[in-house]
CSV table of C-alpha atoms and ligand atoms in Angstrom, one decimal:
chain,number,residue,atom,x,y,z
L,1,UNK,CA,-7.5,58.1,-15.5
L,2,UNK,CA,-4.5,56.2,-17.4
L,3,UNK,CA,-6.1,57.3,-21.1
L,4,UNK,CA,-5.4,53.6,-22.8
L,5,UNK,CA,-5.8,54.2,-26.6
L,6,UNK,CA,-6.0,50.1,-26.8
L,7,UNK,CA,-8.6,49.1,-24.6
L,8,UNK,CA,-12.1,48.1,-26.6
L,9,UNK,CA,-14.0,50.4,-24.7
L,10,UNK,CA,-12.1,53.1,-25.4
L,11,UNK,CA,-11.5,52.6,-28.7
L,12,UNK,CA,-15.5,52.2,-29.2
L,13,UNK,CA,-16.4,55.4,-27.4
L,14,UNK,CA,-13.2,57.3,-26.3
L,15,UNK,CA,-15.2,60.6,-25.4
L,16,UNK,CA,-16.6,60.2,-21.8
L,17,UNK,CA,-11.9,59.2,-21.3
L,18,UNK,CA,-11.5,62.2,-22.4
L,19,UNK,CA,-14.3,64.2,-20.6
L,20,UNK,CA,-12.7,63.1,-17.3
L,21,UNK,CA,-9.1,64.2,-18.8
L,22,UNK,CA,-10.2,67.9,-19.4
L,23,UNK,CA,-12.0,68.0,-16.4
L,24,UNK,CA,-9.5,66.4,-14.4
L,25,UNK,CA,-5.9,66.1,-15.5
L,26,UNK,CA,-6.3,68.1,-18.8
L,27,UNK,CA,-2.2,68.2,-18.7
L,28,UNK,CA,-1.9,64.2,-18.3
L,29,UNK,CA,1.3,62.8,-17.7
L,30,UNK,CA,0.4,58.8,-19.3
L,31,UNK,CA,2.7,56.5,-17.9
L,32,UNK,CA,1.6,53.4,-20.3
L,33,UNK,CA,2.3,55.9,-23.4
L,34,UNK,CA,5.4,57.4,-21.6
L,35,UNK,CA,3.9,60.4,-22.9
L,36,UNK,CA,2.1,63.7,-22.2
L,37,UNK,CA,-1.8,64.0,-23.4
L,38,UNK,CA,-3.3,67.1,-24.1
L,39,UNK,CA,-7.6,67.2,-23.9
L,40,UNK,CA,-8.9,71.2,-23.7
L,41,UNK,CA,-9.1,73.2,-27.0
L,42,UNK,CA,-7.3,76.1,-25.8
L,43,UNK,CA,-4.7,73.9,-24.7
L,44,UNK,CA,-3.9,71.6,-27.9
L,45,UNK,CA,-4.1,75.1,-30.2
L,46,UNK,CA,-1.4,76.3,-28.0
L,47,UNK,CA,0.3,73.2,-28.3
L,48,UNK,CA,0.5,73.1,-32.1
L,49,UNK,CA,1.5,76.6,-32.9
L,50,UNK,CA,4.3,76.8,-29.4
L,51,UNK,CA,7.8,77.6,-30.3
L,52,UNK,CA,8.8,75.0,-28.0
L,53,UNK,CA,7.3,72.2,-29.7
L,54,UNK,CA,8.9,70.0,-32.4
L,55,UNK,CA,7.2,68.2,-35.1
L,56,UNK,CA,10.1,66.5,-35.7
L,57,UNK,CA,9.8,63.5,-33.3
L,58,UNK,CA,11.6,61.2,-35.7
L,59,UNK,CA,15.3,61.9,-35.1
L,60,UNK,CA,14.9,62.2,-31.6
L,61,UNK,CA,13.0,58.2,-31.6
L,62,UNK,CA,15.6,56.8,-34.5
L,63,UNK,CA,18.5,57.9,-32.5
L,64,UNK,CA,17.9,55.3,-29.8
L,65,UNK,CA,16.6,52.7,-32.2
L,66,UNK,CA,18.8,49.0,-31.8
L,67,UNK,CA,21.3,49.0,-35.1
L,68,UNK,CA,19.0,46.1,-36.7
L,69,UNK,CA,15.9,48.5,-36.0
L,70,UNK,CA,17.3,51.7,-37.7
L,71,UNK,CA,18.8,49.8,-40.5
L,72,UNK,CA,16.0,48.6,-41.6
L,73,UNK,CA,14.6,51.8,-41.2
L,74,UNK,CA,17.2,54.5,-42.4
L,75,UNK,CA,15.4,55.0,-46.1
L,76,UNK,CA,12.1,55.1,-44.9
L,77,UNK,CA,13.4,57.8,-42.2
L,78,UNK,CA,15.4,59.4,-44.8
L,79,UNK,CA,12.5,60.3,-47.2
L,80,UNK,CA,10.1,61.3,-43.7
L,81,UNK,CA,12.4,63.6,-43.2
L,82,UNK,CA,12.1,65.4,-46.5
L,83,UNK,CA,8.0,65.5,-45.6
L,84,UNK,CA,7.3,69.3,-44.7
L,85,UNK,CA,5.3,67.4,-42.3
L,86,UNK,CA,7.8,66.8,-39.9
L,87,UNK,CA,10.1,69.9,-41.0
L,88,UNK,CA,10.0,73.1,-38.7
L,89,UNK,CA,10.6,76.7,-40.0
L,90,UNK,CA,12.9,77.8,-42.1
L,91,UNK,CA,12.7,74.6,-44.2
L,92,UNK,CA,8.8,73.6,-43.3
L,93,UNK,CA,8.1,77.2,-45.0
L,94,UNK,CA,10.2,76.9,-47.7
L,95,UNK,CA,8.4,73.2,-48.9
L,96,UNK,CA,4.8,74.7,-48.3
L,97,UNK,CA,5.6,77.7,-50.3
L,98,UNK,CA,6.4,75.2,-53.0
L,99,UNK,CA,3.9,72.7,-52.6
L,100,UNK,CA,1.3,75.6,-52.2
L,101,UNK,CA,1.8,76.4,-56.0
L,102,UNK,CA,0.4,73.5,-57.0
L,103,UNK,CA,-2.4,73.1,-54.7
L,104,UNK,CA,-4.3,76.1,-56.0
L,105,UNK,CA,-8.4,76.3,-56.0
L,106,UNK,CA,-8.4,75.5,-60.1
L,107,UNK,CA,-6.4,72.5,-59.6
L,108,UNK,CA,-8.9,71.3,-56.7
L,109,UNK,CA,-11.7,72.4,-59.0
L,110,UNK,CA,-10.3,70.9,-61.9
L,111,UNK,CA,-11.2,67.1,-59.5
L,112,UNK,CA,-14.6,67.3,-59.0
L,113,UNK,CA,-16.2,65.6,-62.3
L,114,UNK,CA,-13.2,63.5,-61.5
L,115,UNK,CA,-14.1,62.6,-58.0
L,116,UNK,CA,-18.1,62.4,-58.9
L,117,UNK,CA,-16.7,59.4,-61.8
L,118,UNK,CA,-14.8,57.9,-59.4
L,119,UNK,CA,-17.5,57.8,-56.9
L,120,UNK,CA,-20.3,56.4,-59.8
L,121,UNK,CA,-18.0,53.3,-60.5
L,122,UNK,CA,-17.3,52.7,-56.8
L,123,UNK,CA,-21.4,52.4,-56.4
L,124,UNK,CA,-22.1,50.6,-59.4
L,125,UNK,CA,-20.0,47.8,-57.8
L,126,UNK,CA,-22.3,47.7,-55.0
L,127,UNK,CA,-25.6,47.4,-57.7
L,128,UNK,CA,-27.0,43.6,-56.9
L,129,UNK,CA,-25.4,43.0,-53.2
L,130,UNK,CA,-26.4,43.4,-50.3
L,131,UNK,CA,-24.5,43.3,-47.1
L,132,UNK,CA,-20.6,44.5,-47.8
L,133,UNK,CA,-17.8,45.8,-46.1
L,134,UNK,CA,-18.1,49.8,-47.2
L,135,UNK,CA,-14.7,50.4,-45.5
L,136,UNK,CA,-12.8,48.2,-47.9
L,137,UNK,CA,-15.4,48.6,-50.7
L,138,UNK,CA,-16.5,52.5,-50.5
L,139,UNK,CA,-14.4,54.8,-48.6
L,140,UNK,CA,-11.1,53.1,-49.2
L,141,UNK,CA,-11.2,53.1,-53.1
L,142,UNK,CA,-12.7,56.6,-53.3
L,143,UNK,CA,-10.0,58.8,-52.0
L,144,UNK,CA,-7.0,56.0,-53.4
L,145,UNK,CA,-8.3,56.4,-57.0
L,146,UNK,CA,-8.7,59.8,-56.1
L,147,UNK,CA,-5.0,60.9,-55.2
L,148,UNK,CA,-4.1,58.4,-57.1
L,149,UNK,CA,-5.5,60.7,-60.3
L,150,UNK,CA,-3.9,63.6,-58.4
L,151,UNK,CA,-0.2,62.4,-58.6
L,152,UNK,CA,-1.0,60.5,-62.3
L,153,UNK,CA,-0.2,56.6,-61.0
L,154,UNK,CA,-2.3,54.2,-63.0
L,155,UNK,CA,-5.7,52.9,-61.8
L,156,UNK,CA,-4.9,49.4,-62.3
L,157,UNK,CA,-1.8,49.9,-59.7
L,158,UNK,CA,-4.6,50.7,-57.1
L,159,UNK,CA,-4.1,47.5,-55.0
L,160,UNK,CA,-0.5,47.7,-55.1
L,161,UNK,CA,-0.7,51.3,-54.0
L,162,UNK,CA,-3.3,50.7,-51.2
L,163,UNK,CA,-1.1,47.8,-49.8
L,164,UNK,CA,2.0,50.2,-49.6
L,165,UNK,CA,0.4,52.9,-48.3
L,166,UNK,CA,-0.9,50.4,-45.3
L,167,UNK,CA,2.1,49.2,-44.9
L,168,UNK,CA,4.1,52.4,-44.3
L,169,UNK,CA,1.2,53.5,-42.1
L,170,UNK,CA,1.8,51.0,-39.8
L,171,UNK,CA,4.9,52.8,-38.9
L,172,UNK,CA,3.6,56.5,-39.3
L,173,UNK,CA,0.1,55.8,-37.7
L,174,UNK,CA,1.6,54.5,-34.3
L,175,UNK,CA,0.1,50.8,-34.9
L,176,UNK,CA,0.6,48.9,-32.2
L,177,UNK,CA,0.1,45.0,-31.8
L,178,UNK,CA,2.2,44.2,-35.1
L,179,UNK,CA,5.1,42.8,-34.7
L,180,UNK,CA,6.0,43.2,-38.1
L,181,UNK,CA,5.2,47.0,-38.6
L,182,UNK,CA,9.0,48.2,-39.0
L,183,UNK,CA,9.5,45.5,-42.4
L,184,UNK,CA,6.4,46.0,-43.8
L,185,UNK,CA,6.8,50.1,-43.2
L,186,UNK,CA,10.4,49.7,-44.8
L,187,UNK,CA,9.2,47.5,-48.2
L,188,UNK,CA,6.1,49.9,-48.4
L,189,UNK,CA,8.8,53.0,-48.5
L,190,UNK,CA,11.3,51.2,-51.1
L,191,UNK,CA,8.3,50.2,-53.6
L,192,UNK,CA,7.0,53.9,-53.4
L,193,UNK,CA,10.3,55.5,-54.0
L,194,UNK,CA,11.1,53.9,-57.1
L,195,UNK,CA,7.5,54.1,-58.3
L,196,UNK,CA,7.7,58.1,-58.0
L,197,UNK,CA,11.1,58.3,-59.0
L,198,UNK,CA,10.6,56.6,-62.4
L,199,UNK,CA,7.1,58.5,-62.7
L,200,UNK,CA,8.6,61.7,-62.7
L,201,UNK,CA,11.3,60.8,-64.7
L,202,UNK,CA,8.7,59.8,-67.0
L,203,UNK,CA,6.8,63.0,-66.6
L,204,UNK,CA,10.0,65.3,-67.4
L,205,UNK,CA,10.8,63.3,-70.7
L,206,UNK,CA,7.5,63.9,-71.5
L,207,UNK,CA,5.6,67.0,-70.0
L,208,UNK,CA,2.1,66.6,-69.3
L,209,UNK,CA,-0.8,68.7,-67.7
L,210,UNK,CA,-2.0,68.3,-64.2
L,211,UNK,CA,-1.2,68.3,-60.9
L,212,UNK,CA,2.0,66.2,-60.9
L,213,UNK,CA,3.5,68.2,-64.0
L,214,UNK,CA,2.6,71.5,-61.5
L,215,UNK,CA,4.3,70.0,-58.8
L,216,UNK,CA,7.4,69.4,-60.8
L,217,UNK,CA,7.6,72.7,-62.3
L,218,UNK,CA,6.6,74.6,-59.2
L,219,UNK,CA,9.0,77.2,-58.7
L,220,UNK,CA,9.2,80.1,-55.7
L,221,UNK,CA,11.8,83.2,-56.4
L,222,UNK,CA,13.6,80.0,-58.4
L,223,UNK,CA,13.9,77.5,-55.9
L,224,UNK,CA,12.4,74.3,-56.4
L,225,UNK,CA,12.0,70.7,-54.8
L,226,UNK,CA,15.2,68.4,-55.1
L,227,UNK,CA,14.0,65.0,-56.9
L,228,UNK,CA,14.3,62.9,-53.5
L,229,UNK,CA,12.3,66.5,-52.0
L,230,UNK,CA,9.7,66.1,-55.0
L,231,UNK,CA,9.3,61.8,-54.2
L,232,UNK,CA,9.2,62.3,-50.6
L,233,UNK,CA,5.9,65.1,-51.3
L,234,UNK,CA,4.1,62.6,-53.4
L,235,UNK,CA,4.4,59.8,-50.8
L,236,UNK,CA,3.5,62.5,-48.1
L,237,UNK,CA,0.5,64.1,-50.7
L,238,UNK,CA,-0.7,60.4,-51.0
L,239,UNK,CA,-0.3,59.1,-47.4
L,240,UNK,CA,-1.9,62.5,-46.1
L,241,UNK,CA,-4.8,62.2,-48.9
L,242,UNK,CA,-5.6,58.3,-48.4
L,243,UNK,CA,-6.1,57.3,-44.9
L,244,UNK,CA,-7.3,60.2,-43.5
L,245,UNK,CA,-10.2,61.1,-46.4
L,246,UNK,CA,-11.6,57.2,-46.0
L,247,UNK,CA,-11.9,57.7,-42.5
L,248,UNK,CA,-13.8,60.7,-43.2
L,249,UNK,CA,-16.3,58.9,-45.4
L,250,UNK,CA,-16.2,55.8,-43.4
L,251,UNK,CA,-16.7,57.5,-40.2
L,252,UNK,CA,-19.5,59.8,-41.7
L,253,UNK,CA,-21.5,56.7,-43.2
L,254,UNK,CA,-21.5,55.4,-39.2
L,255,UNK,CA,-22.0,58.2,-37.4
L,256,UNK,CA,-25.3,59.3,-40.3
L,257,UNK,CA,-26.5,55.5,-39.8
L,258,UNK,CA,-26.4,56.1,-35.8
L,259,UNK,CA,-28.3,59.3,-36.2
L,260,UNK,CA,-31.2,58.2,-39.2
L,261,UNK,CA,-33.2,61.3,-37.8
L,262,UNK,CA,-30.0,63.6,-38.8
L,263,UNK,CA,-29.9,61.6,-41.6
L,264,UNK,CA,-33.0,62.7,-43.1
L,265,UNK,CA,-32.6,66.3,-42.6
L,266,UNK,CA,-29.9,66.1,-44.7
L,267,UNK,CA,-31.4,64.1,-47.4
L,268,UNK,CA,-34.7,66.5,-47.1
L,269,UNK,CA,-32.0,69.6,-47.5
L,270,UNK,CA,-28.9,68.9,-49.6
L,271,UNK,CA,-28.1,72.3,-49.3
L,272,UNK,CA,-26.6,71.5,-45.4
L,273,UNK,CA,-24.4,69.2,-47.0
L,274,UNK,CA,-21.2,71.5,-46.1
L,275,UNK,CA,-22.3,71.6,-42.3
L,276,UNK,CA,-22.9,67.7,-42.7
L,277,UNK,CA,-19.5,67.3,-43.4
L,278,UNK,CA,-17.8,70.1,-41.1
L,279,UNK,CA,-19.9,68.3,-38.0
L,280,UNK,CA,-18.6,64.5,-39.3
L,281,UNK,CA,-15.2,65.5,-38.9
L,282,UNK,CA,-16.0,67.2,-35.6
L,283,UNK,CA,-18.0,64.9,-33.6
L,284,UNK,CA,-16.2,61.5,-34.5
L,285,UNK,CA,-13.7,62.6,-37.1
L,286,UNK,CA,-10.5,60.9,-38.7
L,287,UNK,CA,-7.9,63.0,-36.4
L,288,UNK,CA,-8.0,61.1,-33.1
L,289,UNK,CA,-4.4,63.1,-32.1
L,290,UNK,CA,-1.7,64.9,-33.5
L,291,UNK,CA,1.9,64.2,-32.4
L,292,UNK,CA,5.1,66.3,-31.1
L,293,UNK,CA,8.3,66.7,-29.4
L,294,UNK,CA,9.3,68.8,-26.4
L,295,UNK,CA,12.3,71.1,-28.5
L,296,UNK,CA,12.8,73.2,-25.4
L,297,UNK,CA,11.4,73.0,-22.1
L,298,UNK,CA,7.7,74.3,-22.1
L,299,UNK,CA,6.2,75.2,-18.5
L,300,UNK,CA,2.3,74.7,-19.1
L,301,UNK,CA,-0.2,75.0,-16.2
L,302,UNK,CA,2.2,74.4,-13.9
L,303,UNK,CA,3.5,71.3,-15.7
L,304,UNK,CA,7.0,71.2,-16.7
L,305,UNK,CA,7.0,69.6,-20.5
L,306,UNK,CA,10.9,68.3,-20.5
L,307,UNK,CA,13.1,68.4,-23.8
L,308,UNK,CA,12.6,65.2,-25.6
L,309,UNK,CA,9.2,64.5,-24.1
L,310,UNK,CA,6.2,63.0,-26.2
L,311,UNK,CA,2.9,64.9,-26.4
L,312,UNK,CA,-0.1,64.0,-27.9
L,313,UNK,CA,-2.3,66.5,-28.8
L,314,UNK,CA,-5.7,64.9,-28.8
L,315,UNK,CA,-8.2,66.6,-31.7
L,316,UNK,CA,-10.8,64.5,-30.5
L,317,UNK,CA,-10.8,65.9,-27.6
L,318,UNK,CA,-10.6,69.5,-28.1
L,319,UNK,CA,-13.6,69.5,-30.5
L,320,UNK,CA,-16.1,68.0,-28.0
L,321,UNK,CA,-14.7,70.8,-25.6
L,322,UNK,CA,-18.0,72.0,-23.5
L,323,UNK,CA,-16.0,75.6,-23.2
L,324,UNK,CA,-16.5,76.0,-27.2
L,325,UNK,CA,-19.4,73.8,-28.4
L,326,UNK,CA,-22.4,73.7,-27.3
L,327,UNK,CA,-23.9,70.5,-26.3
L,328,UNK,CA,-20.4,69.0,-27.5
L,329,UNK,CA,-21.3,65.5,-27.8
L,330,UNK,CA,-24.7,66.0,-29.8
L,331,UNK,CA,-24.5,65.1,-33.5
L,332,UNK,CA,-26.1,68.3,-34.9
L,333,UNK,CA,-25.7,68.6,-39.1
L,334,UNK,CA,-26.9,71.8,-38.8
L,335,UNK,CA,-24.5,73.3,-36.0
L,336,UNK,CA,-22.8,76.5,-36.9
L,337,UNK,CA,-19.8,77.9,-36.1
L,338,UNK,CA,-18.3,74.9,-36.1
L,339,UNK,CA,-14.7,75.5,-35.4
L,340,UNK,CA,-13.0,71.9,-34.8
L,341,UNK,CA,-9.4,71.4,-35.7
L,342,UNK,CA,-9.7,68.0,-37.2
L,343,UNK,CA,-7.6,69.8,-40.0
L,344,UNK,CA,-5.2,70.9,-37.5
L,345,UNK,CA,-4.1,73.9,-36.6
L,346,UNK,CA,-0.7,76.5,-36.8
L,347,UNK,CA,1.6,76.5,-39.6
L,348,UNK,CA,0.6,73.0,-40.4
L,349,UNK,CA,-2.6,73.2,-41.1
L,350,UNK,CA,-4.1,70.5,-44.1
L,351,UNK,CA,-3.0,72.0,-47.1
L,352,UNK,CA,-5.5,69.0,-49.0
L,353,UNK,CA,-8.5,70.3,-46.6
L,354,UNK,CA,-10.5,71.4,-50.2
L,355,UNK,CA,-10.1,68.3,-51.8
L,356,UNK,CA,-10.8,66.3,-48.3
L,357,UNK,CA,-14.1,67.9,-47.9
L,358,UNK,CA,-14.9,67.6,-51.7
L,359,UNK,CA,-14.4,63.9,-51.4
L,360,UNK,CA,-16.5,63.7,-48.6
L,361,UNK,CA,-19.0,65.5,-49.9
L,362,UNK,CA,-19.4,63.6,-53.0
L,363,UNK,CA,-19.2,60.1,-51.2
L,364,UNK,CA,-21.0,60.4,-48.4
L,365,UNK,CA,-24.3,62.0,-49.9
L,366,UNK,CA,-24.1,59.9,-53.3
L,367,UNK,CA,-24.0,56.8,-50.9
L,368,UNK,CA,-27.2,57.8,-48.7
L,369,UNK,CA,-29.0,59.6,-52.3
L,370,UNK,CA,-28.9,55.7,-53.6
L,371,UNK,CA,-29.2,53.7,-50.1
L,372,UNK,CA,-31.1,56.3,-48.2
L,373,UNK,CA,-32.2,53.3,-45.2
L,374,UNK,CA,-29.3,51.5,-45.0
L,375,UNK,CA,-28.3,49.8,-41.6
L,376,UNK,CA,-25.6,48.2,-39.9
L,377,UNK,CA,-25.4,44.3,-40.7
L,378,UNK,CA,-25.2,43.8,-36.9
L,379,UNK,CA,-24.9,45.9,-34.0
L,380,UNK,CA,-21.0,45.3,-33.6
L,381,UNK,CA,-20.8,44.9,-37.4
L,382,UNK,CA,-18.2,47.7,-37.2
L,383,UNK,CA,-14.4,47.7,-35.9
L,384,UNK,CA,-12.4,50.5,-35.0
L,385,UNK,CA,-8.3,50.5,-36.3
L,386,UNK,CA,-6.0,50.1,-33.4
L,387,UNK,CA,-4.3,53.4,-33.3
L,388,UNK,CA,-3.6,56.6,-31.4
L,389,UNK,CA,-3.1,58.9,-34.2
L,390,UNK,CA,-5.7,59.0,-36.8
L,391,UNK,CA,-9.7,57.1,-36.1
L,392,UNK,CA,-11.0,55.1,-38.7
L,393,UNK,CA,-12.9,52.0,-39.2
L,394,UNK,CA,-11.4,48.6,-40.3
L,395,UNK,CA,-14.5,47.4,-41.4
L,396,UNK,CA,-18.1,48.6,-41.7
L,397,UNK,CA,-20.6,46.1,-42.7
L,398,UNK,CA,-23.9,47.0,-43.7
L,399,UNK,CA,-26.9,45.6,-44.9
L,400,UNK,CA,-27.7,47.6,-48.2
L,401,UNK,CA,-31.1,49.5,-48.5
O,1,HEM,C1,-10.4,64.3,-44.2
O,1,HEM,C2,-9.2,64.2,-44.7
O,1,HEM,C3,-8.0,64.9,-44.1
O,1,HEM,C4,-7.8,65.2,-42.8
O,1,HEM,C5,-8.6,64.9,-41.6
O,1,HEM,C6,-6.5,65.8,-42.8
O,1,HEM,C7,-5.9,66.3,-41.6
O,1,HEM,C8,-4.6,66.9,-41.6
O,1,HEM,C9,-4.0,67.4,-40.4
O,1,HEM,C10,-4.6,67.3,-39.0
O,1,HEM,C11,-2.8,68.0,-40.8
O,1,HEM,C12,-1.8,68.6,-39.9
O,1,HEM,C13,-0.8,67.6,-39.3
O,1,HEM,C14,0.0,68.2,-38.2
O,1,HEM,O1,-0.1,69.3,-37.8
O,1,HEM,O2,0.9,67.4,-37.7
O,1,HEM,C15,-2.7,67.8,-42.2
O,1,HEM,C16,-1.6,68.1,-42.9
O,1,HEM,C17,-1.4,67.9,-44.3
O,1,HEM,N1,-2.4,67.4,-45.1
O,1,HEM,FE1,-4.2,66.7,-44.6
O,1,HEM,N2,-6.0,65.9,-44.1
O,1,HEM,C18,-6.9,65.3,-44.9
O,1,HEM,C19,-6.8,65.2,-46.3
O,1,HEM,C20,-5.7,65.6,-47.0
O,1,HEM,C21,-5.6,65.5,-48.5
O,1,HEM,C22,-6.8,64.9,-49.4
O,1,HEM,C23,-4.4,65.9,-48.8
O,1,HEM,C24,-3.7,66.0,-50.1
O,1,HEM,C25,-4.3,65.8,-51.3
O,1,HEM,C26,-3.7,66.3,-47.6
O,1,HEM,C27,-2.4,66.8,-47.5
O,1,HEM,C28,-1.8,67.3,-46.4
O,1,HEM,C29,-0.5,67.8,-46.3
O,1,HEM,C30,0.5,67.8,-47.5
O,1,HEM,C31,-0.2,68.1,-45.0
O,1,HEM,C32,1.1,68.7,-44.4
O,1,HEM,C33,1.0,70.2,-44.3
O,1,HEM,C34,2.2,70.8,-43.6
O,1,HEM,O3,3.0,70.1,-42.9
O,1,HEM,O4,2.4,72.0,-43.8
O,1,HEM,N3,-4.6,66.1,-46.5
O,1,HEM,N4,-3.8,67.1,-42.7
């Protein structure tokens, strides 16, 4: 019952783990993880939206870092701490007031010829080959170009971007197995920073359209972000945007392959395109857990959650609950309500969830439109990342078709 996020096996197929947890220790104490792990649907929305629970575990896991550790560390930890992700009310509400004036239905809108260019050069690269890697060559470049357009960095800084973004997610993703993860996290942070810092610089001394500009001006009753607040919501806007929305599209391109007869219903009627992409995210979807901190002492099921303890709230989980979907771990494009919280839940919830599912959209039925029968190269042609947090492919290699 020790839920090992590492082990192959679970990392292939981590559902019947987590069966056994909500059936059997659905408040799990993990010893390896030194941390509480949360498996029923009722139980992780109570989690996220408790009084008692932090997002803020940063503070809390710098204070007892080694001086080397935290110095190398303290700017990346600064500008975290400016993300409303980890901020709790008063100052979380504050920032998502803000940010929300900027993320408005015209601005997503205003995307979507955007996304559907972005997505016709990503497939005209494919045109004459015919086994690749779609991870690093479809859903990857998609959603970085993407939010890359979003926050105006130039296209031809895409590989720069990408690397930085991997690196600091090594840090924020909970990678284990790299020794390395706290320098690479650190240089990935210092290259951002000065990247948005000079960009909006640029962007004041010469005003512009878009969403950047938008987020710059965005004002509530006259309060708006502090430049180091304004940097630290790009890097969050374009770590939260980048990793997540591949694994989406790289995670719906397996899961359609493993289910061809699923796959033709949807080819046969577009129009469940929506549900397509509401059941992706719910049956094998990018949120594999969302973290949090004990603030004050929480009694749950007769569990005592101590101040200062870990908990991982496992979305995966919850949305192949058997108490709230039927027939939970059937692949169904069709399947309606479809209430999963891959997008989170409580005052957090994905503030990007329109553009997310636009993306996914777009990619994911462009791909099978043009390569309707393709298949995996091999039957392990496909390797899951080594992480708690989100669930995404490091590779998918398929044979064209
Ligand atoms: C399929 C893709 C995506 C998934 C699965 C996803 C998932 C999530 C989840 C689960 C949260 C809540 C985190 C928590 O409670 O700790 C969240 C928050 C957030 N997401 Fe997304 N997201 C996606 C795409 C995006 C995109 C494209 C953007 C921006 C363009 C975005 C921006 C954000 C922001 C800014 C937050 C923080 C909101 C807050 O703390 O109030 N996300 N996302």
């Amino acid at each position: 019952m020790n839920y090992d996020p590492s082990d192959p096996n679970t990392l292939a197929n981590p559902y019947p783990y987590f069966f056994a947890l909500r059936n059997e220790d659905p408040i799990h104490w993990n010893t390896k993880l030194k941390s509480w792990i949360i498996t029923r649907y009722d139980d992780v929305r109570s989690i996220l939206s408790s009084d008692n629970i932090t997002v803020d575990r940063l503070n809390n896991f710098y204070s007892k870092l080694p001086t080397k550790e935290a110095k190398l560390l303290a700017e990346i930890v600064k500008y975290l701490n400016l993300w409303a992700a980890f901020r709790n009310p008063p100052d979380h509400t504050r920032m998502r007031k803000i940010m929300m004036v900027a993320f408005t239905r015209k601005s997503i809108n205003e995307m979507q010829p955007k996304i559907n260019a972005i997505t016709d050069a990503t497939l005209s690269k494919l045109k004459n080959i015919r086994e690749i890697d779609l991870v690093n060559n479809y859903a990857s470049p998609i959603p970085a170009l993407t939010i890359m357009h979003l926050l105006g960095v130039p296209i031809d800084m895409l590989d720069e971007f990408k690397s930085w973004s991997d690196d600091m997610s090594k840090f924020i993703g909970g990678a284990r197995n790299d020794k390395h993860k706290y320098e690479k996290a650190s240089r990935g942070c210092r290259k951002m920073v000065s990247f948005f810092r000079e960009i909006i610089e640029e962007r004041r001394a010469n005003p512009s359209e878009g969403f950047l500009m938008d987020l710059i001006n965005a004002s509530v009753a006259n309060d708006k972000f502090s430049d180091d607040e304004l940097i630290a919501t790009c890097m969050l806007i374009l770590f939260a945007g980048h990793e997540t929305t591949t694994n989406l599209i790289s995670n719906g391109i397996l899961t359609l392959i493993k289910n061809p007869l699923e796959l033709s219903k949807l080819l046969k009627n577009p129009d469940l395109l929506d549900l397509t992409i509401e059941e992706i995210m719910r049956y094998d979807g990018p949120t594999n857990s969302l973290v949090r901190n004990v603030e004050k002492e929480h009694e749950f099921h007769n569990k005592t959650l101590k101040k200062g303890d870990r908990v991982f709230a496992m979305i995966s989980s919850a949305n192949r609950d058997e108490n709230i979907f039927d027939k939970p771990d059937v692949f169904k494009i069709d399947r309606s309500p479809n209430r999963h919280l891959t997008f989170g839940y409580g005052p957090h919830l994905c503030i990007g969830a329109a553009l997310a599912r636009e993306e996914g959209r777009i990619a994911i039925f462009n791909f099978f439109k043009q390569y309707p029968t393709t298949r995996l190269k091999a039957e392990n042609s496909f390797k899951w990342i080594d992480a708690i947090v989100p669930r995404g492919l490091k590779k998918l290699d398929v044979t064209l078709t």
